[in-house]
């Protein structure tokens, strides 16, 4: 059942996030926002994880074989490299900066950084990055609203 897979994935992800946060705190990282903002940041991360899990379930169900589903991993490798999570977008050419700004991961990254109190919103950013919490929520909920019914319908046909 797809919903059970999403819930199980979220539990594993939450446990991994706790370990990651504890390691970060041990190394000197500090949450500068309020406790409520930190909880909102973790909630946004889990919501986006749920959205991407639904995408993975749909892609897996759409694959003809396990081998084909396994090869989808290489196709999913590039989008996470494009957003502002790893490099600042200021020095990018305009077309690439626009593409990075509209990448859903950019809104989630900017929202989480802002809620933790780590970074301001970049000037002249695309709408989802200029309004990062709203952008992250809308993108995540939109992905779930589209992908979850498609995945459940595809699962029911099998």
JSON list of N, CA, C and O in Angstrom, two decimals, residues 61-116:
[
{"chain": "A", "resi": 61, "resn": "UNK", "atom": "N", "xyz": [6.19, 2.46, -9.77]},
{"chain": "A", "resi": 61, "resn": "UNK", "atom": "CA", "xyz": [5.02, 1.74, -10.28]},
{"chain": "A", "resi": 61, "resn": "UNK", "atom": "C", "xyz": [4.88, 1.87, -11.80]},
{"chain": "A", "resi": 61, "resn": "UNK", "atom": "O", "xyz": [4.35, 0.98, -12.45]},
{"chain": "A", "resi": 62, "resn": "UNK", "atom": "N", "xyz": [5.38, 2.97, -12.34]},
{"chain": "A", "resi": 62, "resn": "UNK", "atom": "CA", "xyz": [5.29, 3.17, -13.79]},
{"chain": "A", "resi": 62, "resn": "UNK", "atom": "C", "xyz": [6.36, 2.39, -14.55]},
{"chain": "A", "resi": 62, "resn": "UNK", "atom": "O", "xyz": [6.26, 2.22, -15.76]},
{"chain": "A", "resi": 63, "resn": "UNK", "atom": "N", "xyz": [7.37, 1.92, -13.84]},
{"chain": "A", "resi": 63, "resn": "UNK", "atom": "CA", "xyz": [8.45, 1.17, -14.48]},
{"chain": "A", "resi": 63, "resn": "UNK", "atom": "C", "xyz": [7.97, -0.23, -14.85]},
{"chain": "A", "resi": 63, "resn": "UNK", "atom": "O", "xyz": [7.16, -0.83, -14.17]},
{"chain": "A", "resi": 64, "resn": "UNK", "atom": "N", "xyz": [8.53, -0.71, -15.93]},
{"chain": "A", "resi": 64, "resn": "UNK", "atom": "CA", "xyz": [8.16, -2.04, -16.41]},
{"chain": "A", "resi": 64, "resn": "UNK", "atom": "C", "xyz": [8.84, -3.16, -15.63]},
{"chain": "A", "resi": 64, "resn": "UNK", "atom": "O", "xyz": [8.36, -4.28, -15.61]},
{"chain": "A", "resi": 65, "resn": "UNK", "atom": "N", "xyz": [9.99, -2.86, -15.03]},
{"chain": "A", "resi": 65, "resn": "UNK", "atom": "CA", "xyz": [10.73, -3.90, -14.31]},
{"chain": "A", "resi": 65, "resn": "UNK", "atom": "C", "xyz": [11.51, -3.28, -13.16]},
{"chain": "A", "resi": 65, "resn": "UNK", "atom": "O", "xyz": [11.64, -2.05, -13.07]},
{"chain": "A", "resi": 66, "resn": "UNK", "atom": "N", "xyz": [12.05, -4.14, -12.31]},
{"chain": "A", "resi": 66, "resn": "UNK", "atom": "CA", "xyz": [12.88, -3.64, -11.20]},
{"chain": "A", "resi": 66, "resn": "UNK", "atom": "C", "xyz": [14.14, -2.97, -11.73]},
{"chain": "A", "resi": 66, "resn": "UNK", "atom": "O", "xyz": [14.61, -1.99, -11.17]},
{"chain": "A", "resi": 67, "resn": "UNK", "atom": "N", "xyz": [14.69, -3.52, -12.81]},
{"chain": "A", "resi": 67, "resn": "UNK", "atom": "CA", "xyz": [15.90, -2.94, -13.38]},
{"chain": "A", "resi": 67, "resn": "UNK", "atom": "C", "xyz": [15.64, -1.52, -13.89]},
{"chain": "A", "resi": 67, "resn": "UNK", "atom": "O", "xyz": [16.44, -0.62, -13.70]},
{"chain": "A", "resi": 68, "resn": "UNK", "atom": "N", "xyz": [14.51, -1.36, -14.57]},
{"chain": "A", "resi": 68, "resn": "UNK", "atom": "CA", "xyz": [14.16, -0.03, -15.09]},
{"chain": "A", "resi": 68, "resn": "UNK", "atom": "C", "xyz": [13.94, 0.95, -13.94]},
{"chain": "A", "resi": 68, "resn": "UNK", "atom": "O", "xyz": [14.37, 2.11, -14.01]},
{"chain": "A", "resi": 69, "resn": "UNK", "atom": "N", "xyz": [13.29, 0.49, -12.88]},
{"chain": "A", "resi": 69, "resn": "UNK", "atom": "CA", "xyz": [13.06, 1.36, -11.73]},
{"chain": "A", "resi": 69, "resn": "UNK", "atom": "C", "xyz": [14.38, 1.74, -11.08]},
{"chain": "A", "resi": 69, "resn": "UNK", "atom": "O", "xyz": [14.57, 2.89, -10.66]},
{"chain": "A", "resi": 70, "resn": "UNK", "atom": "N", "xyz": [15.33, 0.81, -11.02]},
{"chain": "A", "resi": 70, "resn": "UNK", "atom": "CA", "xyz": [16.64, 1.09, -10.44]},
{"chain": "A", "resi": 70, "resn": "UNK", "atom": "C", "xyz": [17.42, 2.11, -11.24]},
{"chain": "A", "resi": 70, "resn": "UNK", "atom": "O", "xyz": [18.18, 2.90, -10.68]},
{"chain": "A", "resi": 71, "resn": "UNK", "atom": "N", "xyz": [17.23, 2.12, -12.55]},
{"chain": "A", "resi": 71, "resn": "UNK", "atom": "CA", "xyz": [17.94, 3.06, -13.38]},
{"chain": "A", "resi": 71, "resn": "UNK", "atom": "C", "xyz": [17.35, 4.47, -13.32]},
{"chain": "A", "resi": 71, "resn": "UNK", "atom": "O", "xyz": [17.98, 5.42, -13.78]},
{"chain": "A", "resi": 72, "resn": "UNK", "atom": "N", "xyz": [16.16, 4.60, -12.77]},
{"chain": "A", "resi": 72, "resn": "UNK", "atom": "CA", "xyz": [15.58, 5.94, -12.61]},
{"chain": "A", "resi": 72, "resn": "UNK", "atom": "C", "xyz": [16.38, 6.78, -11.63]},
{"chain": "A", "resi": 72, "resn": "UNK", "atom": "O", "xyz": [16.32, 8.01, -11.66]},
{"chain": "A", "resi": 73, "resn": "UNK", "atom": "N", "xyz": [17.13, 6.12, -10.76]},
{"chain": "A", "resi": 73, "resn": "UNK", "atom": "CA", "xyz": [17.94, 6.85, -9.80]},
{"chain": "A", "resi": 73, "resn": "UNK", "atom": "C", "xyz": [18.93, 7.78, -10.46]},
{"chain": "A", "resi": 73, "resn": "UNK", "atom": "O", "xyz": [19.16, 8.90, -9.99]},
{"chain": "A", "resi": 74, "resn": "UNK", "atom": "N", "xyz": [19.51, 7.35, -11.57]},
{"chain": "A", "resi": 74, "resn": "UNK", "atom": "CA", "xyz": [20.46, 8.22, -12.26]},
{"chain": "A", "resi": 74, "resn": "UNK", "atom": "C", "xyz": [19.76, 9.41, -12.90]},
{"chain": "A", "resi": 74, "resn": "UNK", "atom": "O", "xyz": [20.32, 10.50, -12.97]},
{"chain": "A", "resi": 75, "resn": "UNK", "atom": "N", "xyz": [18.52, 9.24, -13.34]},
{"chain": "A", "resi": 75, "resn": "UNK", "atom": "CA", "xyz": [17.77, 10.36, -13.90]},
{"chain": "A", "resi": 75, "resn": "UNK", "atom": "C", "xyz": [17.37, 11.36, -12.82]},
{"chain": "A", "resi": 75, "resn": "UNK", "atom": "O", "xyz": [17.23, 12.56, -13.09]},
{"chain": "A", "resi": 76, "resn": "UNK", "atom": "N", "xyz": [17.20, 10.88, -11.59]},
{"chain": "A", "resi": 76, "resn": "UNK", "atom": "CA", "xyz": [16.81, 11.75, -10.48]},
{"chain": "A", "resi": 76, "resn": "UNK", "atom": "C", "xyz": [18.02, 12.40, -9.82]},
{"chain": "A", "resi": 76, "resn": "UNK", "atom": "O", "xyz": [17.88, 13.10, -8.83]},
{"chain": "A", "resi": 77, "resn": "UNK", "atom": "N", "xyz": [19.21, 12.18, -10.37]},
{"chain": "A", "resi": 77, "resn": "UNK", "atom": "CA", "xyz": [20.44, 12.69, -9.75]},
{"chain": "A", "resi": 77, "resn": "UNK", "atom": "C", "xyz": [20.64, 14.18, -9.99]},
{"chain": "A", "resi": 77, "resn": "UNK", "atom": "O", "xyz": [21.15, 14.89, -9.13]},
{"chain": "A", "resi": 78, "resn": "UNK", "atom": "N", "xyz": [20.26, 14.70, -11.14]},
{"chain": "A", "resi": 78, "resn": "UNK", "atom": "CA", "xyz": [20.57, 16.08, -11.51]},
{"chain": "A", "resi": 78, "resn": "UNK", "atom": "C", "xyz": [19.73, 17.15, -10.80]},
{"chain": "A", "resi": 78, "resn": "UNK", "atom": "O", "xyz": [20.30, 18.15, -10.36]},
{"chain": "A", "resi": 79, "resn": "UNK", "atom": "N", "xyz": [18.41, 17.03, -10.68]},
{"chain": "A", "resi": 79, "resn": "UNK", "atom": "CA", "xyz": [17.65, 18.13, -10.05]},
{"chain": "A", "resi": 79, "resn": "UNK", "atom": "C", "xyz": [18.14, 18.55, -8.67]},
{"chain": "A", "resi": 79, "resn": "UNK", "atom": "O", "xyz": [18.17, 19.74, -8.38]},
{"chain": "A", "resi": 80, "resn": "UNK", "atom": "N", "xyz": [18.56, 17.63, -7.79]},
{"chain": "A", "resi": 80, "resn": "UNK", "atom": "CA", "xyz": [19.05, 18.09, -6.49]},
{"chain": "A", "resi": 80, "resn": "UNK", "atom": "C", "xyz": [20.37, 18.86, -6.56]},
{"chain": "A", "resi": 80, "resn": "UNK", "atom": "O", "xyz": [20.73, 19.54, -5.61]},
{"chain": "A", "resi": 81, "resn": "UNK", "atom": "N", "xyz": [21.08, 18.79, -7.67]},
{"chain": "A", "resi": 81, "resn": "UNK", "atom": "CA", "xyz": [22.34, 19.52, -7.79]},
{"chain": "A", "resi": 81, "resn": "UNK", "atom": "C", "xyz": [22.14, 20.96, -8.25]},
{"chain": "A", "resi": 81, "resn": "UNK", "atom": "O", "xyz": [23.05, 21.77, -8.17]},
{"chain": "A", "resi": 82, "resn": "UNK", "atom": "N", "xyz": [20.98, 21.29, -8.75]},
{"chain": "A", "resi": 82, "resn": "UNK", "atom": "CA", "xyz": [20.74, 22.60, -9.34]},
{"chain": "A", "resi": 82, "resn": "UNK", "atom": "C", "xyz": [20.33, 23.69, -8.35]},
{"chain": "A", "resi": 82, "resn": "UNK", "atom": "O", "xyz": [20.65, 24.85, -8.58]},
{"chain": "A", "resi": 83, "resn": "UNK", "atom": "N", "xyz": [19.65, 23.42, -7.26]},
{"chain": "A", "resi": 83, "resn": "UNK", "atom": "CA", "xyz": [19.16, 24.52, -6.43]},
{"chain": "A", "resi": 83, "resn": "UNK", "atom": "C", "xyz": [20.25, 25.24, -5.65]},
{"chain": "A", "resi": 83, "resn": "UNK", "atom": "O", "xyz": [21.43, 24.94, -5.76]},
{"chain": "A", "resi": 84, "resn": "UNK", "atom": "N", "xyz": [19.81, 26.17, -4.82]},
{"chain": "A", "resi": 84, "resn": "UNK", "atom": "CA", "xyz": [20.72, 26.99, -4.02]},
{"chain": "A", "resi": 84, "resn": "UNK", "atom": "C", "xyz": [21.22, 26.27, -2.77]},
{"chain": "A", "resi": 84, "resn": "UNK", "atom": "O", "xyz": [21.81, 26.89, -1.91]},
{"chain": "A", "resi": 85, "resn": "UNK", "atom": "N", "xyz": [21.01, 24.98, -2.67]},
{"chain": "A", "resi": 85, "resn": "UNK", "atom": "CA", "xyz": [21.42, 24.24, -1.48]},
{"chain": "A", "resi": 85, "resn": "UNK", "atom": "C", "xyz": [22.93, 24.12, -1.37]},
{"chain": "A", "resi": 85, "resn": "UNK", "atom": "O", "xyz": [23.47, 24.08, -0.28]},
{"chain": "A", "resi": 86, "resn": "UNK", "atom": "N", "xyz": [23.63, 24.06, -2.50]},
{"chain": "A", "resi": 86, "resn": "UNK", "atom": "CA", "xyz": [25.06, 23.83, -2.48]},
{"chain": "A", "resi": 86, "resn": "UNK", "atom": "C", "xyz": [25.89, 25.05, -2.86]},
{"chain": "A", "resi": 86, "resn": "UNK", "atom": "O", "xyz": [27.00, 25.22, -2.36]},
{"chain": "A", "resi": 87, "resn": "UNK", "atom": "N", "xyz": [25.38, 25.84, -3.77]},
{"chain": "A", "resi": 87, "resn": "UNK", "atom": "CA", "xyz": [26.14, 27.01, -4.21]},
{"chain": "A", "resi": 87, "resn": "UNK", "atom": "C", "xyz": [25.20, 28.22, -4.28]},
{"chain": "A", "resi": 87, "resn": "UNK", "atom": "O", "xyz": [24.01, 28.07, -4.56]},
{"chain": "A", "resi": 88, "resn": "UNK", "atom": "N", "xyz": [25.73, 29.42, -4.02]},
{"chain": "A", "resi": 88, "resn": "UNK", "atom": "CA", "xyz": [24.89, 30.61, -4.17]},
{"chain": "A", "resi": 88, "resn": "UNK", "atom": "C", "xyz": [24.53, 30.82, -5.64]},
{"chain": "A", "resi": 88, "resn": "UNK", "atom": "O", "xyz": [25.35, 30.56, -6.53]},
{"chain": "A", "resi": 89, "resn": "UNK", "atom": "N", "xyz": [23.34, 31.28, -5.88]},
{"chain": "A", "resi": 89, "resn": "UNK", "atom": "CA", "xyz": [22.89, 31.47, -7.25]},
{"chain": "A", "resi": 89, "resn": "UNK", "atom": "C", "xyz": [23.27, 32.84, -7.81]},
{"chain": "A", "resi": 89, "resn": "UNK", "atom": "O", "xyz": [23.06, 33.09, -8.99]},
{"chain": "A", "resi": 90, "resn": "UNK", "atom": "N", "xyz": [23.84, 33.71, -7.00]},
{"chain": "A", "resi": 90, "resn": "UNK", "atom": "CA", "xyz": [24.17, 35.07, -7.45]},
{"chain": "A", "resi": 90, "resn": "UNK", "atom": "C", "xyz": [25.09, 35.09, -8.67]},
{"chain": "A", "resi": 90, "resn": "UNK", "atom": "O", "xyz": [24.92, 35.91, -9.57]},
{"chain": "A", "resi": 91, "resn": "UNK", "atom": "N", "xyz": [26.06, 34.21, -8.72]},
{"chain": "A", "resi": 91, "resn": "UNK", "atom": "CA", "xyz": [27.02, 34.21, -9.82]},
{"chain": "A", "resi": 91, "resn": "UNK", "atom": "C", "xyz": [26.59, 33.40, -11.03]},
{"chain": "A", "resi": 91, "resn": "UNK", "atom": "O", "xyz": [27.33, 33.32, -12.01]},
{"chain": "A", "resi": 92, "resn": "UNK", "atom": "N", "xyz": [25.42, 32.80, -10.98]},
{"chain": "A", "resi": 92, "resn": "UNK", "atom": "CA", "xyz": [24.95, 32.00, -12.10]},
{"chain": "A", "resi": 92, "resn": "UNK", "atom": "C", "xyz": [24.45, 32.88, -13.23]},
{"chain": "A", "resi": 92, "resn": "UNK", "atom": "O", "xyz": [23.97, 33.98, -12.98]},
{"chain": "A", "resi": 93, "resn": "UNK", "atom": "N", "xyz": [24.54, 32.40, -14.48]},
{"chain": "A", "resi": 93, "resn": "UNK", "atom": "CA", "xyz": [23.90, 33.13, -15.58]},
{"chain": "A", "resi": 93, "resn": "UNK", "atom": "C", "xyz": [22.40, 33.25, -15.31]},
{"chain": "A", "resi": 93, "resn": "UNK", "atom": "O", "xyz": [21.82, 32.41, -14.61]},
{"chain": "A", "resi": 94, "resn": "UNK", "atom": "N", "xyz": [21.78, 34.26, -15.87]},
{"chain": "A", "resi": 94, "resn": "UNK", "atom": "CA", "xyz": [20.37, 34.54, -15.59]},
{"chain": "A", "resi": 94, "resn": "UNK", "atom": "C", "xyz": [19.45, 33.35, -15.81]},
{"chain": "A", "resi": 94, "resn": "UNK", "atom": "O", "xyz": [18.59, 33.06, -14.96]},
{"chain": "A", "resi": 95, "resn": "UNK", "atom": "N", "xyz": [19.60, 32.64, -16.92]},
{"chain": "A", "resi": 95, "resn": "UNK", "atom": "CA", "xyz": [18.71, 31.51, -17.21]},
{"chain": "A", "resi": 95, "resn": "UNK", "atom": "C", "xyz": [18.89, 30.40, -16.19]},
{"chain": "A", "resi": 95, "resn": "UNK", "atom": "O", "xyz": [17.92, 29.78, -15.76]},
{"chain": "A", "resi": 96, "resn": "UNK", "atom": "N", "xyz": [20.12, 30.16, -15.73]},
{"chain": "A", "resi": 96, "resn": "UNK", "atom": "CA", "xyz": [20.38, 29.11, -14.76]},
{"chain": "A", "resi": 96, "resn": "UNK", "atom": "C", "xyz": [19.90, 29.52, -13.37]},
{"chain": "A", "resi": 96, "resn": "UNK", "atom": "O", "xyz": [19.36, 28.71, -12.62]},
{"chain": "A", "resi": 97, "resn": "UNK", "atom": "N", "xyz": [20.06, 30.82, -13.04]},
{"chain": "A", "resi": 97, "resn": "UNK", "atom": "CA", "xyz": [19.57, 31.34, -11.76]},
{"chain": "A", "resi": 97, "resn": "UNK", "atom": "C", "xyz": [18.05, 31.20, -11.69]},
{"chain": "A", "resi": 97, "resn": "UNK", "atom": "O", "xyz": [17.49, 30.83, -10.66]},
{"chain": "A", "resi": 98, "resn": "UNK", "atom": "N", "xyz": [17.37, 31.49, -12.81]},
{"chain": "A", "resi": 98, "resn": "UNK", "atom": "CA", "xyz": [15.91, 31.34, -12.85]},
{"chain": "A", "resi": 98, "resn": "UNK", "atom": "C", "xyz": [15.51, 29.89, -12.66]},
{"chain": "A", "resi": 98, "resn": "UNK", "atom": "O", "xyz": [14.60, 29.58, -11.89]},
{"chain": "A", "resi": 99, "resn": "UNK", "atom": "N", "xyz": [16.20, 29.00, -13.35]},
{"chain": "A", "resi": 99, "resn": "UNK", "atom": "CA", "xyz": [15.92, 27.57, -13.23]},
{"chain": "A", "resi": 99, "resn": "UNK", "atom": "C", "xyz": [16.14, 27.09, -11.80]},
{"chain": "A", "resi": 99, "resn": "UNK", "atom": "O", "xyz": [15.33, 26.36, -11.24]},
{"chain": "A", "resi": 100, "resn": "UNK", "atom": "N", "xyz": [17.24, 27.53, -11.19]},
{"chain": "A", "resi": 100, "resn": "UNK", "atom": "CA", "xyz": [17.54, 27.14, -9.81]},
{"chain": "A", "resi": 100, "resn": "UNK", "atom": "C", "xyz": [16.51, 27.73, -8.85]},
{"chain": "A", "resi": 100, "resn": "UNK", "atom": "O", "xyz": [16.11, 27.07, -7.89]},
{"chain": "A", "resi": 101, "resn": "UNK", "atom": "N", "xyz": [16.08, 28.96, -9.09]},
{"chain": "A", "resi": 101, "resn": "UNK", "atom": "CA", "xyz": [15.11, 29.60, -8.21]},
{"chain": "A", "resi": 101, "resn": "UNK", "atom": "C", "xyz": [13.75, 28.94, -8.22]},
{"chain": "A", "resi": 101, "resn": "UNK", "atom": "O", "xyz": [13.03, 28.93, -7.22]},
{"chain": "A", "resi": 102, "resn": "UNK", "atom": "N", "xyz": [13.37, 28.36, -9.35]},
{"chain": "A", "resi": 102, "resn": "UNK", "atom": "CA", "xyz": [12.08, 27.70, -9.44]},
{"chain": "A", "resi": 102, "resn": "UNK", "atom": "C", "xyz": [12.15, 26.21, -9.12]},
{"chain": "A", "resi": 102, "resn": "UNK", "atom": "O", "xyz": [11.13, 25.53, -9.11]},
{"chain": "A", "resi": 103, "resn": "UNK", "atom": "N", "xyz": [13.34, 25.70, -8.84]},
{"chain": "A", "resi": 103, "resn": "UNK", "atom": "CA", "xyz": [13.49, 24.32, -8.41]},
{"chain": "A", "resi": 103, "resn": "UNK", "atom": "C", "xyz": [12.86, 24.20, -7.01]},
{"chain": "A", "resi": 103, "resn": "UNK", "atom": "O", "xyz": [13.17, 25.00, -6.13]},
{"chain": "A", "resi": 104, "resn": "UNK", "atom": "N", "xyz": [12.00, 23.22, -6.78]},
{"chain": "A", "resi": 104, "resn": "UNK", "atom": "CA", "xyz": [11.35, 23.11, -5.47]},
{"chain": "A", "resi": 104, "resn": "UNK", "atom": "C", "xyz": [12.33, 23.00, -4.31]},
{"chain": "A", "resi": 104, "resn": "UNK", "atom": "O", "xyz": [12.05, 23.46, -3.20]},
{"chain": "A", "resi": 105, "resn": "UNK", "atom": "N", "xyz": [13.48, 22.42, -4.54]},
{"chain": "A", "resi": 105, "resn": "UNK", "atom": "CA", "xyz": [14.46, 22.26, -3.47]},
{"chain": "A", "resi": 105, "resn": "UNK", "atom": "C", "xyz": [14.99, 23.61, -3.00]},
{"chain": "A", "resi": 105, "resn": "UNK", "atom": "O", "xyz": [15.30, 23.79, -1.83]},
{"chain": "A", "resi": 106, "resn": "UNK", "atom": "N", "xyz": [15.06, 24.60, -3.90]},
{"chain": "A", "resi": 106, "resn": "UNK", "atom": "CA", "xyz": [15.53, 25.93, -3.52]},
{"chain": "A", "resi": 106, "resn": "UNK", "atom": "C", "xyz": [14.60, 26.58, -2.50]},
{"chain": "A", "resi": 106, "resn": "UNK", "atom": "O", "xyz": [15.06, 27.19, -1.53]},
{"chain": "A", "resi": 107, "resn": "UNK", "atom": "N", "xyz": [13.30, 26.45, -2.70]},
{"chain": "A", "resi": 107, "resn": "UNK", "atom": "CA", "xyz": [12.35, 27.03, -1.75]},
{"chain": "A", "resi": 107, "resn": "UNK", "atom": "C", "xyz": [12.45, 26.33, -0.40]},
{"chain": "A", "resi": 107, "resn": "UNK", "atom": "O", "xyz": [12.45, 26.99, 0.65]},
{"chain": "A", "resi": 108, "resn": "UNK", "atom": "N", "xyz": [12.56, 25.01, -0.41]},
{"chain": "A", "resi": 108, "resn": "UNK", "atom": "CA", "xyz": [12.68, 24.27, 0.85]},
{"chain": "A", "resi": 108, "resn": "UNK", "atom": "C", "xyz": [13.98, 24.64, 1.55]},
{"chain": "A", "resi": 108, "resn": "UNK", "atom": "O", "xyz": [13.98, 24.90, 2.77]},
{"chain": "A", "resi": 109, "resn": "UNK", "atom": "N", "xyz": [15.07, 24.70, 0.82]},
{"chain": "A", "resi": 109, "resn": "UNK", "atom": "CA", "xyz": [16.37, 25.05, 1.41]},
{"chain": "A", "resi": 109, "resn": "UNK", "atom": "C", "xyz": [16.33, 26.45, 2.03]},
{"chain": "A", "resi": 109, "resn": "UNK", "atom": "O", "xyz": [16.75, 26.64, 3.18]},
{"chain": "A", "resi": 110, "resn": "UNK", "atom": "N", "xyz": [15.81, 27.42, 1.29]},
{"chain": "A", "resi": 110, "resn": "UNK", "atom": "CA", "xyz": [15.75, 28.79, 1.80]},
{"chain": "A", "resi": 110, "resn": "UNK", "atom": "C", "xyz": [14.83, 28.89, 3.01]},
{"chain": "A", "resi": 110, "resn": "UNK", "atom": "O", "xyz": [15.14, 29.58, 3.98]},
{"chain": "A", "resi": 111, "resn": "UNK", "atom": "N", "xyz": [13.69, 28.20, 2.96]},
{"chain": "A", "resi": 111, "resn": "UNK", "atom": "CA", "xyz": [12.75, 28.22, 4.09]},
{"chain": "A", "resi": 111, "resn": "UNK", "atom": "C", "xyz": [13.38, 27.62, 5.34]},
{"chain": "A", "resi": 111, "resn": "UNK", "atom": "O", "xyz": [13.29, 28.20, 6.43]},
{"chain": "A", "resi": 112, "resn": "UNK", "atom": "N", "xyz": [14.01, 26.48, 5.19]},
{"chain": "A", "resi": 112, "resn": "UNK", "atom": "CA", "xyz": [14.61, 25.81, 6.35]},
{"chain": "A", "resi": 112, "resn": "UNK", "atom": "C", "xyz": [15.75, 26.66, 6.92]},
{"chain": "A", "resi": 112, "resn": "UNK", "atom": "O", "xyz": [15.84, 26.84, 8.14]},
{"chain": "A", "resi": 113, "resn": "UNK", "atom": "N", "xyz": [16.59, 27.18, 6.06]},
{"chain": "A", "resi": 113, "resn": "UNK", "atom": "CA", "xyz": [17.68, 28.04, 6.54]},
{"chain": "A", "resi": 113, "resn": "UNK", "atom": "C", "xyz": [17.12, 29.26, 7.27]},
{"chain": "A", "resi": 113, "resn": "UNK", "atom": "O", "xyz": [17.62, 29.66, 8.31]},
{"chain": "A", "resi": 114, "resn": "UNK", "atom": "N", "xyz": [16.08, 29.85, 6.71]},
{"chain": "A", "resi": 114, "resn": "UNK", "atom": "CA", "xyz": [15.48, 31.02, 7.34]},
{"chain": "A", "resi": 114, "resn": "UNK", "atom": "C", "xyz": [14.84, 30.69, 8.69]},
{"chain": "A", "resi": 114, "resn": "UNK", "atom": "O", "xyz": [14.97, 31.44, 9.65]},
{"chain": "A", "resi": 115, "resn": "UNK", "atom": "N", "xyz": [14.14, 29.56, 8.75]},
{"chain": "A", "resi": 115, "resn": "UNK", "atom": "CA", "xyz": [13.49, 29.18, 10.01]},
{"chain": "A", "resi": 115, "resn": "UNK", "atom": "C", "xyz": [14.51, 28.82, 11.09]},
{"chain": "A", "resi": 115, "resn": "UNK", "atom": "O", "xyz": [14.27, 29.04, 12.27]},
{"chain": "A", "resi": 116, "resn": "UNK", "atom": "N", "xyz": [15.64, 28.27, 10.67]},
{"chain": "A", "resi": 116, "resn": "UNK", "atom": "CA", "xyz": [16.71, 28.01, 11.64]},
{"chain": "A", "resi": 116, "resn": "UNK", "atom": "C", "xyz": [17.46, 29.28, 12.00]},
{"chain": "A", "resi": 116, "resn": "UNK", "atom": "O", "xyz": [18.29, 29.29, 12.89]}
]
